[in-house]
Coordinates of C-alpha atoms in Angstrom, one line a residue:
M447 CA 90.9 -12.5 39.8
N448 CA 87.5 -14.1 39.7
N449 CA 84.2 -12.5 40.4
S450 CA 83.9 -13.9 43.9
E451 CA 87.2 -12.4 44.9
E452 CA 86.8 -9.1 43.1
Y453 CA 83.3 -8.2 44.4
R454 CA 83.3 -9.8 47.8
T455 CA 82.7 -7.1 50.4
E456 CA 83.8 -6.7 54.0
P457 CA 81.2 -6.2 56.7
K458 CA 80.4 -2.5 57.2
L459 CA 78.9 -2.3 60.7
D460 CA 78.5 1.4 60.6
Y461 CA 76.1 1.2 57.7
A462 CA 74.3 -1.7 59.4
V463 CA 73.9 0.4 62.5
V464 CA 72.5 3.4 60.5
F465 CA 70.0 1.3 58.5
G466 CA 69.1 -0.6 61.7
S467 CA 68.4 2.7 63.5
V468 CA 66.3 4.0 60.7
M469 CA 64.3 0.8 60.7
V470 CA 63.8 0.8 64.5
L471 CA 62.6 4.5 64.4
G472 CA 60.8 4.5 61.1
L473 CA 58.6 1.5 61.6
P474 CA 56.7 2.6 64.7
L475 CA 56.6 6.3 63.7
N476 CA 55.1 5.6 60.3
A477 CA 52.8 2.8 61.5
V478 CA 51.4 5.1 64.3
S479 CA 51.1 8.0 61.8
L480 CA 49.2 5.8 59.3
W481 CA 46.9 4.5 62.1
I482 CA 46.1 8.0 63.4
L483 CA 45.5 9.3 59.9
L484 CA 43.1 6.5 59.0
R485 CA 41.4 6.3 62.4
R486 CA 40.9 9.9 63.2
H487 CA 40.7 11.6 59.8
S488 CA 38.1 11.0 57.2
L489 CA 39.9 10.8 53.9
K490 CA 38.1 13.8 52.5
S491 CA 41.0 16.2 52.9
P492 CA 43.6 16.2 50.1
N493 CA 46.3 16.9 52.7
A494 CA 45.3 13.7 54.7
I495 CA 45.2 11.6 51.5
F496 CA 48.7 12.7 50.5
M497 CA 50.0 12.1 54.0
V498 CA 48.5 8.6 54.1
N499 CA 50.2 7.7 50.9
L500 CA 53.5 9.3 52.1
A501 CA 53.3 7.0 55.2
I502 CA 52.7 4.0 53.0
S503 CA 55.7 4.9 50.8
D504 CA 57.9 5.2 53.9
L505 CA 56.7 1.8 55.3
L506 CA 57.6 0.1 52.0
L507 CA 61.1 1.5 52.4
V508 CA 61.3 0.4 56.1
I509 CA 60.3 -3.2 55.3
S510 CA 63.3 -3.4 52.9
L511 CA 65.9 -2.3 55.5
P512 CA 66.3 -5.6 57.4
M513 CA 68.0 -7.1 54.3
R514 CA 70.3 -4.1 54.0
V515 CA 71.2 -4.5 57.7
Y516 CA 72.0 -8.2 57.2
Y517 CA 74.1 -7.5 54.1
Y518 CA 76.2 -4.8 55.7
A519 CA 76.6 -6.7 58.9
T520 CA 77.8 -9.9 57.2
G521 CA 79.2 -8.7 53.9
T522 CA 77.4 -11.4 52.0
W523 CA 74.2 -11.7 50.1
R524 CA 72.6 -15.2 50.4
L525 CA 69.3 -14.4 48.6
S526 CA 68.6 -14.3 44.9
S527 CA 69.5 -11.4 42.6
N528 CA 65.7 -10.8 42.1
V529 CA 65.3 -10.0 45.8
C530 CA 68.2 -7.6 45.5
I531 CA 66.4 -5.9 42.6
Y532 CA 63.1 -5.7 44.6
I533 CA 64.8 -4.1 47.6
T534 CA 66.8 -1.7 45.5
M535 CA 63.6 -0.6 43.6
L536 CA 61.8 -0.1 46.9
F537 CA 64.5 2.4 47.9
L538 CA 64.4 4.2 44.5
N539 CA 60.6 4.2 44.6
N540 CA 60.6 5.7 48.0
I541 CA 62.6 8.7 46.9
R542 CA 60.4 9.3 43.9
S543 CA 57.0 8.7 45.5
S544 CA 58.0 10.6 48.7
S545 CA 59.3 13.6 46.9
I546 CA 56.1 13.8 44.7
F547 CA 53.8 13.4 47.7
I548 CA 55.7 16.0 49.7
T549 CA 55.4 18.4 46.7
L550 CA 51.7 17.7 46.4
I551 CA 51.4 18.6 50.1
S552 CA 53.2 21.9 49.4
V553 CA 51.0 22.7 46.4
D554 CA 47.9 21.9 48.4
R555 CA 49.0 24.3 51.2
L556 CA 49.9 26.9 48.6
L557 CA 46.4 26.8 47.1
A558 CA 44.8 26.9 50.6
V559 CA 46.8 29.9 51.7
V560 CA 47.3 32.0 48.6
Y561 CA 44.1 31.1 46.6
P562 CA 41.6 29.8 49.3
L563 CA 38.4 30.7 47.4
R564 CA 39.5 30.0 43.9
S565 CA 41.0 26.6 44.7
R566 CA 38.3 25.2 47.1
H567 CA 36.5 23.4 44.2
R568 CA 39.8 21.9 43.0
R569 CA 41.1 20.8 46.3
T570 CA 38.8 17.9 46.6
A571 CA 39.3 14.3 47.7
S572 CA 38.4 13.1 44.2
N573 CA 41.2 15.1 42.6
A574 CA 43.6 14.0 45.4
W575 CA 42.9 10.3 44.8
K576 CA 43.4 10.8 41.0
S577 CA 46.7 12.5 41.7
V578 CA 47.8 9.6 44.0
A579 CA 46.8 7.1 41.3
L580 CA 48.9 8.9 38.7
V581 CA 51.9 9.0 41.1
W582 CA 51.9 5.3 41.8
L583 CA 51.3 4.5 38.1
F584 CA 54.3 6.7 37.2
V585 CA 56.4 4.9 39.8
L586 CA 55.5 1.5 38.5
M587 CA 56.1 2.5 34.9
V588 CA 59.6 3.7 35.7
N589 CA 60.2 0.4 37.5
I590 CA 60.0 -1.5 34.2
P591 CA 63.1 -0.2 32.3
E592 CA 65.0 0.4 35.5
G593 CA 64.4 -3.1 36.8
L594 CA 65.4 -4.6 33.5
E595 CA 68.6 -2.5 33.5
L596 CA 69.4 -3.5 37.1
A597 CA 68.8 -7.2 36.3
K598 CA 71.2 -7.0 33.3
N599 CA 73.9 -5.4 35.4
L600 CA 73.5 -8.0 38.2
K601 CA 74.3 -10.8 35.8
S602 CA 78.0 -9.9 35.9
V603 CA 78.1 -9.7 39.7
N604 CA 78.7 -12.6 42.1
E605 CA 75.5 -13.5 43.9
S606 CA 77.2 -12.9 47.3
T607 CA 77.1 -9.2 46.5
C608 CA 74.2 -6.7 46.4
F609 CA 73.7 -2.9 46.6
E610 CA 77.4 -2.1 45.7
F611 CA 78.8 -2.3 42.2
N612 CA 81.6 -0.7 40.4
K613 CA 81.2 1.9 37.6
Q614 CA 81.6 -0.6 34.8
Q615 CA 78.8 -2.8 36.1
W616 CA 76.3 0.0 36.6
P617 CA 77.1 2.8 34.2
Q618 CA 75.2 6.1 34.1
S619 CA 71.9 5.7 32.3
A620 CA 69.0 7.8 31.1
M621 CA 67.0 6.7 34.2
S622 CA 69.6 8.2 36.4
Y623 CA 69.3 11.5 34.6
L624 CA 65.5 11.3 34.7
H625 CA 65.6 10.7 38.4
L626 CA 67.8 13.8 39.0
V627 CA 65.6 16.0 36.7
L628 CA 62.5 14.9 38.7
V629 CA 64.0 15.7 42.0
V630 CA 65.4 19.1 40.9
T631 CA 62.0 20.0 39.3
L632 CA 60.1 19.1 42.4
L633 CA 62.6 21.0 44.6
T634 CA 62.0 24.1 42.4
V635 CA 58.3 23.7 42.9
N636 CA 58.7 23.5 46.7
V637 CA 61.0 26.6 46.7
V638 CA 58.5 28.7 44.6
S639 CA 55.6 27.5 46.8
T640 CA 57.5 28.4 50.0
V641 CA 58.3 31.9 48.7
L642 CA 54.7 32.6 47.6
V643 CA 53.2 31.3 50.9
S644 CA 55.7 33.3 52.9
C645 CA 54.9 36.5 51.1
T646 CA 51.2 35.9 51.5
L647 CA 51.4 35.2 55.2
H648 CA 53.7 38.3 55.6
R649 CA 51.0 40.5 54.1
R650 CA 48.4 39.0 56.4
L651 CA 50.3 39.5 59.7
N652 CA 47.6 41.8 61.0
D653 CA 44.6 39.8 60.1
S654 CA 42.5 37.7 62.5
A655 CA 44.3 34.4 61.7
K656 CA 46.3 32.9 64.5
V657 CA 50.0 33.4 64.4
N658 CA 50.5 29.8 65.6
N659 CA 48.7 28.5 62.5
K660 CA 51.1 30.5 60.3
V661 CA 54.1 29.1 62.1
N662 CA 52.8 25.6 61.5
V663 CA 52.2 26.3 57.8
M664 CA 55.7 27.6 57.3
L665 CA 57.0 24.6 59.3
I666 CA 55.5 22.3 56.7
F667 CA 57.4 24.1 53.9
A668 CA 60.6 24.2 56.0
M669 CA 60.4 20.4 56.6
N670 CA 59.8 19.8 52.9
L671 CA 62.9 21.8 51.9
V672 CA 65.0 20.0 54.5
M673 CA 63.8 16.7 53.1
F674 CA 64.8 17.6 49.5
T675 CA 68.2 19.3 50.3
I676 CA 69.4 16.6 52.8
C677 CA 67.7 13.4 51.8
F678 CA 66.8 13.4 48.1
L679 CA 69.1 15.8 46.2
P680 CA 72.5 14.5 47.4
V681 CA 71.9 10.9 46.5
S682 CA 70.4 11.9 43.1
V683 CA 73.4 13.9 42.2
G684 CA 75.8 11.3 43.7
V685 CA 74.5 8.6 41.4
L686 CA 75.9 10.6 38.4
T687 CA 79.0 12.0 40.0
I688 CA 80.6 9.4 42.3
K689 CA 81.4 5.7 42.1
R690 CA 78.6 3.4 42.9
H691 CA 80.4 1.6 45.8
E692 CA 81.0 5.0 47.4
I693 CA 77.4 6.2 47.3
T694 CA 76.3 4.1 50.3
P695 CA 76.7 7.1 52.8
L696 CA 74.3 9.1 50.7
V697 CA 71.8 6.1 50.6
C698 CA 72.0 6.1 54.4
L699 CA 71.2 9.8 54.4
A700 CA 68.3 9.4 52.0
S701 CA 66.8 6.6 54.0
V702 CA 66.5 8.9 57.0
N703 CA 63.6 10.7 55.2
C704 CA 61.2 7.9 56.5
C705 CA 62.0 9.1 60.0
L706 CA 61.6 12.8 59.3
D707 CA 58.3 12.5 57.4
P708 CA 56.3 11.8 60.6
L709 CA 57.4 15.1 62.0
L710 CA 55.4 16.6 59.1
Y711 CA 52.3 15.1 60.6
Y712 CA 53.0 15.5 64.3
F713 CA 54.2 19.1 64.4
S714 CA 52.7 20.7 61.3
L715 CA 49.1 19.4 61.0
D716 CA 47.0 21.3 63.5
A717 CA 44.2 18.7 63.5
F718 CA 46.4 15.6 63.6
W719 CA 45.4 14.5 67.0
K720 CA 41.7 15.6 66.7
K721 CA 38.8 13.4 65.9
K722 CA 37.1 13.4 62.5
E723 CA 34.1 15.4 63.9
D724 CA 36.4 18.1 65.2
V725 CA 38.3 18.3 61.9
D726 CA 35.1 18.6 59.9
L727 CA 33.8 21.4 62.2
A728 CA 37.1 23.3 62.0
R729 CA 37.1 22.9 58.2
E730 CA 33.5 24.3 58.0
Q731 CA 34.4 27.2 60.2
Q732 CA 37.5 28.0 58.1
T733 CA 35.3 28.0 54.9
R734 CA 32.9 30.4 56.5
D735 CA 35.8 32.7 57.6
N736 CA 37.2 32.7 54.0
L737 CA 33.8 33.5 52.5
F738 CA 33.3 36.6 54.7
S739 CA 36.9 37.8 54.9

């Protein structure tokens, strides 16, 4: 049996519908989120900086989905293997960058709630931008060995196939283990942050802070944990435990994160809809409250 017969795939309309739905929802949600964050928020808040980059990461994933929709709707891949590599890397990069940015948001909220005075000189826009630069540099550095490995594996695959390979063509590698270790480590950081913030807020139930603000803070952590346990962890484990051509349902599940991330902005950020001036005044008032509390 030749390569064309062995690796030819049948159209999978259910996958095409899922990726198409994610694309239709994720594009406007993240585009509007990015527009609001850039238009209404001065990028002086670490939280806003991390959210802007999270939205960019999600948009990069969304723009790769039309090709996935086409592939699963037709069962053929008419573009070059390099395009397949780029689209695959955009998906992997989204999981890594999104999981890191979500964790940075959690850590920023942890410092703001648990150590408001001691952390105010560290929670600066300058430090946030440095963290963002390191994240994207790390993502790009990981692309080099992983892209080379994927290119090597694609040489043995007929060009009408993309995204789905058997175990022999794409064996387990050090990069797969690194990916899983990264996700598990970041999930642990989010769990610890959630516990510490929850305990701190519980001790402050009777102070002057609004209960609604506390609910919003905990909603941020709840959304972050949902993102890790539903979107990031299953596909990271699945890469090492199940056959590559059976992992597509987990890839579909992971891609949903770009539709869930905007909920982090809409429902968890009190000042999301406010203008820059209102945000600055609220931040100044919060600083004064912390100093005299």
